[in-house]
């Protein structure tokens, strides 16, 4: 395998993906790129870093050529809440970046990982056990870019044979890097506040079910899909993957098992509540299980234990 490029590498997913991929392939074989945040000293010391805006086609091509890249994990994206504040920018970043990466894939015969999301569904999709193939009419700009992206990825495979694969991530919970501007971010913030303040003010209603996953499962699933035997892949792109489905009230109860005096209050953000209400409660991920062996390890309880253990050391 040649060199790997991660775009959006300083974000919530990229910053953990880089650690795992560098362990597997060697630090020098994984080039990490971003431009929104400045890289830390630790990132700069750990291996090759490029300042790269994925919406700049010439810059994407230059990085691919400079490092002889053969695989890109394209993680640069604007999330749902931020996307609603500036839909024009969300379209520009999410579609412009993806188009450039797909074009680089076509020109240089690259393998590509392109994430989709729970946001690719909308209010007319079946809400429970949302099937792999079903109605997708999202109402957020983020969701629109995700469905358009799924179609564009399929197109590049069908038309030019570009090996582009991807998953529909549910809300992702992690303890290394905070997410930014997503609707599912409450499920990360709540653990930080449970440790720091023993109370959390939640921007979603207590009964809002959403599909969720712990980051180690998301990272393992992404790499597993990229390594899967292509002859077994019927879908290839935009696989539903699921690990757990819960409400704010349920995650608060899971935390109270370990921090009994933790309390939750509610201060609803109508924009993000509207987005959450339009998304699935839970996914049917049987295609991912059958086609490439998806099998997550974390549920709400063992994730909560690990989050609280890790964050109490980190925030000491
Ligand atoms: N976590 C994302 C968001 O909330 C969903 O993909 O926007």
Short mmCIF file of C-alpha atoms and ligand atoms in Angstrom, two decimals:
data_model
loop_
_atom_site.label_atom_id
_atom_site.label_comp_id
_atom_site.label_asym_id
_atom_site.label_seq_id
_atom_site.Cartn_x
_atom_site.Cartn_y
_atom_site.Cartn_z
CA UNK A 1 0.00 0.00 0.00
CA UNK A 2 1.22 3.51 -0.85
CA UNK A 3 0.83 6.70 1.14
CA UNK A 4 -2.39 7.83 2.76
CA UNK A 5 -3.69 11.41 2.94
CA UNK A 6 -6.26 12.46 5.56
CA UNK A 7 -8.07 15.75 4.86
CA UNK A 8 -9.76 17.50 7.79
CA UNK A 9 -7.23 15.63 9.91
CA UNK A 10 -7.43 18.02 12.86
CA UNK A 11 -11.18 17.48 13.29
CA UNK A 12 -13.06 15.09 15.56
CA UNK A 13 -12.65 11.97 13.40
CA UNK A 14 -9.41 12.81 11.60
CA UNK A 15 -7.40 13.36 14.78
CA UNK A 16 -8.12 9.79 15.96
CA UNK A 17 -7.97 8.22 12.51
CA UNK A 18 -4.43 9.56 12.05
CA UNK A 19 -3.23 7.84 15.22
CA UNK A 20 -4.61 4.45 14.21
CA UNK A 21 -3.49 4.65 10.57
CA UNK A 22 0.02 5.76 11.60
CA UNK A 23 0.29 2.79 13.99
CA UNK A 24 -0.70 0.46 11.16
CA UNK A 25 1.28 1.99 8.26
CA UNK A 26 4.09 4.00 9.90
CA UNK A 27 3.99 7.75 10.59
CA UNK A 28 5.77 8.80 7.40
CA UNK A 29 3.23 6.95 5.26
CA UNK A 30 0.25 8.95 6.56
CA UNK A 31 0.14 12.61 5.52
CA UNK A 32 -2.29 14.66 7.57
CA UNK A 33 -3.83 17.86 6.24
CA UNK A 34 -6.04 20.67 7.48
CA UNK A 35 -6.27 24.43 7.38
CA UNK A 36 -9.04 25.60 9.72
CA UNK A 37 -7.11 25.08 12.97
CA UNK A 38 -3.37 25.45 13.49
CA UNK A 39 -1.70 22.06 14.09
CA UNK A 40 -0.33 21.44 17.58
CA UNK A 41 3.38 20.85 18.22
CA UNK A 42 2.51 17.21 18.82
CA UNK A 43 0.89 16.87 15.37
CA UNK A 44 3.82 18.60 13.66
CA UNK A 45 6.31 16.31 15.37
CA UNK A 46 4.34 13.11 14.75
CA UNK A 47 4.69 12.99 10.94
CA UNK A 48 4.07 14.84 7.67
CA UNK A 49 1.56 17.71 7.85
CA UNK A 50 0.24 19.83 4.97
CA UNK A 51 -1.80 23.03 5.18
CA UNK A 52 -4.52 22.15 2.68
CA UNK A 53 -7.92 23.61 1.82
CA UNK A 54 -9.68 20.78 -0.02
CA UNK A 55 -11.77 23.30 -2.00
CA UNK A 56 -8.57 24.33 -3.81
CA UNK A 57 -8.18 21.83 -6.65
CA UNK A 58 -4.59 22.76 -7.54
CA UNK A 59 -3.55 22.40 -3.91
CA UNK A 60 -5.17 18.94 -3.63
CA UNK A 61 -3.40 17.76 -6.80
CA UNK A 62 -0.08 19.22 -5.60
CA UNK A 63 -0.24 17.34 -2.27
CA UNK A 64 -1.21 14.07 -4.00
CA UNK A 65 1.75 14.39 -6.38
CA UNK A 66 4.26 15.58 -3.78
CA UNK A 67 3.67 12.61 -1.48
CA UNK A 68 2.73 9.94 -4.06
CA UNK A 69 -0.63 9.48 -2.35
CA UNK A 70 -2.60 6.34 -3.23
CA UNK A 71 -5.47 6.60 -0.70
CA UNK A 72 -7.41 9.59 0.67
CA UNK A 73 -9.66 9.61 3.73
CA UNK A 74 -11.65 12.78 3.03
CA UNK A 75 -12.83 13.96 6.46
CA UNK A 76 -13.02 17.74 5.82
CA UNK A 77 -16.64 18.87 6.17
CA UNK A 78 -18.97 21.43 7.79
CA UNK A 79 -21.45 19.78 10.17
CA UNK A 80 -25.23 20.21 10.44
CA UNK A 81 -25.65 23.03 12.99
CA UNK A 82 -22.90 25.21 11.48
CA UNK A 83 -24.22 24.36 8.02
CA UNK A 84 -27.61 25.89 8.82
CA UNK A 85 -25.93 29.12 9.93
CA UNK A 86 -24.20 29.45 6.57
CA UNK A 87 -25.72 27.04 4.02
CA UNK A 88 -23.83 28.59 1.10
CA UNK A 89 -20.50 27.91 2.79
CA UNK A 90 -21.60 24.38 3.73
CA UNK A 91 -22.36 23.63 0.06
CA UNK A 92 -19.06 25.17 -1.07
CA UNK A 93 -16.90 23.29 1.44
CA UNK A 94 -18.71 19.94 1.43
CA UNK A 95 -19.36 19.64 -2.31
CA UNK A 96 -16.34 21.60 -3.56
CA UNK A 97 -13.94 19.58 -1.42
CA UNK A 98 -15.54 16.28 -2.37
CA UNK A 99 -15.52 17.11 -6.09
CA UNK A 100 -11.79 17.89 -5.97
CA UNK A 101 -10.99 14.70 -4.09
CA UNK A 102 -13.05 12.61 -6.52
CA UNK A 103 -11.34 14.28 -9.48
CA UNK A 104 -7.94 13.55 -7.92
CA UNK A 105 -9.15 9.96 -7.45
CA UNK A 106 -10.06 9.73 -11.13
CA UNK A 107 -6.84 11.33 -12.38
CA UNK A 108 -4.42 9.40 -10.16
CA UNK A 109 -6.35 6.15 -9.69
CA UNK A 110 -6.67 6.63 -5.92
CA UNK A 111 -8.71 4.69 -3.34
CA UNK A 112 -11.04 7.05 -1.49
CA UNK A 113 -12.95 6.97 1.79
CA UNK A 114 -15.82 9.47 1.87
CA UNK A 115 -18.04 9.64 4.94
CA UNK A 116 -21.77 10.16 4.73
CA UNK A 117 -24.07 10.59 7.72
CA UNK A 118 -27.32 9.98 9.53
CA UNK A 119 -28.09 13.44 8.07
CA UNK A 120 -28.54 11.91 4.61
CA UNK A 121 -32.06 10.91 5.72
CA UNK A 122 -35.02 13.21 6.28
CA UNK A 123 -38.52 13.42 7.75
CA UNK A 124 -40.03 11.16 5.09
CA UNK A 125 -37.47 8.35 5.65
CA UNK A 126 -38.59 5.48 7.91
CA UNK A 127 -37.45 6.61 11.39
CA UNK A 128 -36.85 3.25 13.07
CA UNK A 129 -34.38 0.71 11.72
CA UNK A 130 -33.97 3.00 8.73
CA UNK A 131 -33.12 0.67 5.82
CA UNK A 132 -29.92 0.84 3.78
CA UNK A 133 -31.87 1.73 0.63
CA UNK A 134 -34.86 3.97 1.25
CA UNK A 135 -36.30 7.48 0.75
CA UNK A 136 -33.67 10.21 1.31
CA UNK A 137 -35.12 13.72 1.28
CA UNK A 138 -33.10 15.57 3.98
CA UNK A 139 -34.10 19.11 4.97
CA UNK A 140 -30.73 20.44 6.26
CA UNK A 141 -28.03 21.77 3.91
CA UNK A 142 -25.58 19.34 5.52
CA UNK A 143 -27.94 16.48 4.64
CA UNK A 144 -28.39 17.77 1.09
CA UNK A 145 -24.60 17.75 0.62
CA UNK A 146 -24.41 14.24 2.06
CA UNK A 147 -27.01 12.77 -0.34
CA UNK A 148 -25.51 14.65 -3.29
CA UNK A 149 -22.10 13.35 -2.18
CA UNK A 150 -23.33 9.75 -1.97
CA UNK A 151 -24.66 10.03 -5.54
CA UNK A 152 -21.48 11.65 -6.81
CA UNK A 153 -19.36 8.88 -5.25
CA UNK A 154 -21.53 6.22 -6.91
CA UNK A 155 -21.20 8.09 -10.19
CA UNK A 156 -17.38 8.16 -10.06
CA UNK A 157 -17.32 4.44 -9.39
CA UNK A 158 -19.82 3.55 -12.11
CA UNK A 159 -18.42 5.90 -14.74
CA UNK A 160 -14.68 5.69 -14.10
CA UNK A 161 -14.21 2.80 -11.68
CA UNK A 162 -12.87 5.06 -8.89
CA UNK A 163 -12.66 2.86 -5.78
CA UNK A 164 -14.63 5.15 -3.47
CA UNK A 165 -16.15 3.68 -0.31
CA UNK A 166 -17.96 5.17 2.64
CA UNK A 167 -20.14 4.86 5.71
CA UNK A 168 -23.12 6.78 7.03
CA UNK A 169 -21.82 7.68 10.49
CA UNK A 170 -24.36 8.14 13.26
CA UNK A 171 -23.54 10.72 15.98
CA UNK A 172 -19.93 10.09 17.06
CA UNK A 173 -18.78 10.27 20.68
CA UNK A 174 -15.10 10.78 21.41
CA UNK A 175 -12.73 12.03 24.10
CA UNK A 176 -9.73 13.34 22.14
CA UNK A 177 -11.03 16.19 19.96
CA UNK A 178 -14.36 17.98 20.38
CA UNK A 179 -16.73 17.98 17.43
CA UNK A 180 -17.77 21.38 16.08
CA UNK A 181 -21.27 22.52 15.25
CA UNK A 182 -23.09 19.19 14.99
CA UNK A 183 -26.56 18.23 16.18
CA UNK A 184 -25.27 15.14 17.97
CA UNK A 185 -22.53 17.11 19.82
CA UNK A 186 -24.61 17.11 23.02
CA UNK A 187 -23.67 13.46 23.53
CA UNK A 188 -19.98 14.47 23.73
CA UNK A 189 -20.41 17.70 25.73
CA UNK A 190 -22.47 15.92 28.38
CA UNK A 191 -19.49 13.77 29.45
CA UNK A 192 -17.14 16.77 29.71
CA UNK A 193 -19.70 18.68 31.81
CA UNK A 194 -20.48 15.63 33.94
CA UNK A 195 -16.81 15.54 34.98
CA UNK A 196 -16.31 19.32 35.24
CA UNK A 197 -19.66 20.57 36.67
CA UNK A 198 -21.77 17.49 37.46
CA UNK A 199 -24.56 19.13 35.48
CA UNK A 200 -25.34 19.69 31.80
CA UNK A 201 -27.80 21.91 29.96
CA UNK A 202 -28.92 19.95 26.87
CA UNK A 203 -30.00 21.63 23.62
CA UNK A 204 -32.20 18.68 22.54
CA UNK A 205 -35.44 17.42 24.14
CA UNK A 206 -35.11 14.60 26.65
CA UNK A 207 -36.97 12.11 24.42
CA UNK A 208 -34.98 12.70 21.18
CA UNK A 209 -33.75 9.33 19.96
CA UNK A 210 -30.68 9.35 17.70
CA UNK A 211 -28.33 6.68 16.48
CA UNK A 212 -24.87 7.00 18.09
CA UNK A 213 -21.44 5.33 18.12
CA UNK A 214 -18.21 5.45 20.12
CA UNK A 215 -15.23 6.68 18.09
CA UNK A 216 -13.07 3.50 18.35
CA UNK A 217 -15.83 1.56 16.56
CA UNK A 218 -16.17 4.27 13.89
CA UNK A 219 -12.41 4.26 13.22
CA UNK A 220 -12.22 0.48 13.09
CA UNK A 221 -15.25 0.28 10.79
CA UNK A 222 -13.84 2.87 8.39
CA UNK A 223 -10.51 1.06 8.04
CA UNK A 224 -12.22 -2.33 7.85
CA UNK A 225 -14.39 -1.14 4.94
CA UNK A 226 -11.33 0.19 3.08
CA UNK A 227 -9.63 -3.19 3.49
CA UNK A 228 -12.72 -5.24 2.56
CA UNK A 229 -12.69 -7.58 -0.43
CA UNK A 230 -14.30 -5.47 -3.21
CA UNK A 231 -15.92 -8.54 -4.76
CA UNK A 232 -18.10 -8.87 -1.63
CA UNK A 233 -19.31 -5.25 -1.70
CA UNK A 234 -22.75 -4.78 -3.20
CA UNK A 235 -23.15 -1.21 -1.94
CA UNK A 236 -19.49 -0.04 -1.65
CA UNK A 237 -20.51 3.47 -0.64
CA UNK A 238 -22.79 5.00 2.07
CA UNK A 239 -23.22 1.95 4.32
CA UNK A 240 -25.51 2.40 7.33
CA UNK A 241 -23.56 1.52 10.48
CA UNK A 242 -25.04 1.48 13.94
CA UNK A 243 -23.97 0.71 17.48
CA UNK A 244 -26.57 2.20 19.87
CA UNK A 245 -29.63 4.43 19.90
CA UNK A 246 -30.49 6.62 22.89
CA UNK A 247 -32.12 9.85 24.11
CA UNK A 248 -30.59 12.62 26.28
CA UNK A 249 -32.56 11.20 29.22
CA UNK A 250 -31.03 7.76 28.69
CA UNK A 251 -27.42 9.00 28.43
CA UNK A 252 -27.97 11.07 31.59
CA UNK A 253 -29.18 7.92 33.39
CA UNK A 254 -26.13 5.99 32.12
CA UNK A 255 -23.85 8.72 33.57
CA UNK A 256 -25.74 8.74 36.89
CA UNK A 257 -24.79 5.09 37.32
CA UNK A 258 -21.17 6.29 37.76
CA UNK A 259 -21.81 9.87 39.02
CA UNK A 260 -25.03 9.60 41.07
CA UNK A 261 -25.37 13.37 41.72
CA UNK A 262 -25.12 14.30 38.02
CA UNK A 263 -28.11 16.36 36.81
CA UNK A 264 -29.39 17.34 33.36
CA UNK A 265 -31.50 20.36 32.40
CA UNK A 266 -32.95 21.30 29.02
CA UNK A 267 -32.63 24.51 27.01
CA UNK A 268 -33.82 23.58 23.53
CA UNK A 269 -32.14 24.98 20.41
CA UNK A 270 -35.00 24.99 17.86
CA UNK A 271 -32.68 24.68 14.83
CA UNK A 272 -30.82 21.61 16.08
CA UNK A 273 -34.01 20.12 17.56
CA UNK A 274 -35.64 20.44 14.11
CA UNK A 275 -32.66 18.72 12.50
CA UNK A 276 -32.64 15.92 15.10
CA UNK A 277 -36.40 15.36 14.66
CA UNK A 278 -35.85 14.83 10.93
CA UNK A 279 -33.13 12.19 11.42
CA UNK A 280 -33.52 8.45 12.04
CA UNK A 281 -33.92 7.10 15.57
CA UNK A 282 -31.95 3.99 14.64
CA UNK A 283 -30.33 2.42 11.56
CA UNK A 284 -30.66 -1.00 10.00
CA UNK A 285 -26.99 -1.87 9.40
CA UNK A 286 -27.46 -5.41 8.13
CA UNK A 287 -25.85 -4.64 4.74
CA UNK A 288 -22.59 -3.57 6.46
CA UNK A 289 -22.68 -6.65 8.72
CA UNK A 290 -23.23 -8.99 5.76
CA UNK A 291 -21.00 -7.43 3.11
CA UNK A 292 -17.86 -6.68 5.17
CA UNK A 293 -18.39 -7.94 8.71
CA UNK A 294 -19.31 -4.75 10.64
CA UNK A 295 -19.54 -5.61 14.35
CA UNK A 296 -19.25 -2.77 16.91
CA UNK A 297 -17.87 -3.35 20.41
CA UNK A 298 -19.35 -0.47 22.40
CA UNK A 299 -22.85 0.04 23.79
CA UNK A 300 -24.12 2.91 25.96
CA UNK A 301 -22.86 1.40 29.21
CA UNK A 302 -19.30 0.37 28.27
CA UNK A 303 -18.86 3.60 26.28
CA UNK A 304 -20.00 5.69 29.28
CA UNK A 305 -17.56 3.91 31.57
CA UNK A 306 -14.67 4.44 29.14
CA UNK A 307 -15.57 8.10 28.46
CA UNK A 308 -15.78 8.94 32.16
CA UNK A 309 -12.54 7.07 33.00
CA UNK A 310 -10.62 8.72 30.17
CA UNK A 311 -11.99 12.23 30.69
CA UNK A 312 -11.49 12.23 34.45
CA UNK A 313 -7.77 11.58 33.84
CA UNK A 314 -7.56 14.13 31.01
CA UNK A 315 -9.45 16.92 32.81
CA UNK A 316 -7.69 16.50 36.18
N1 LIG B 1 -22.53 14.46 13.91
C1 LIG B 1 -23.08 15.08 12.72
C2 LIG B 1 -23.87 16.28 13.04
O1 LIG B 1 -24.47 16.28 14.10
C3 LIG B 1 -23.94 14.09 11.97
O2 LIG B 1 -23.21 13.49 10.99
O3 LIG B 1 -23.94 17.18 12.27
#
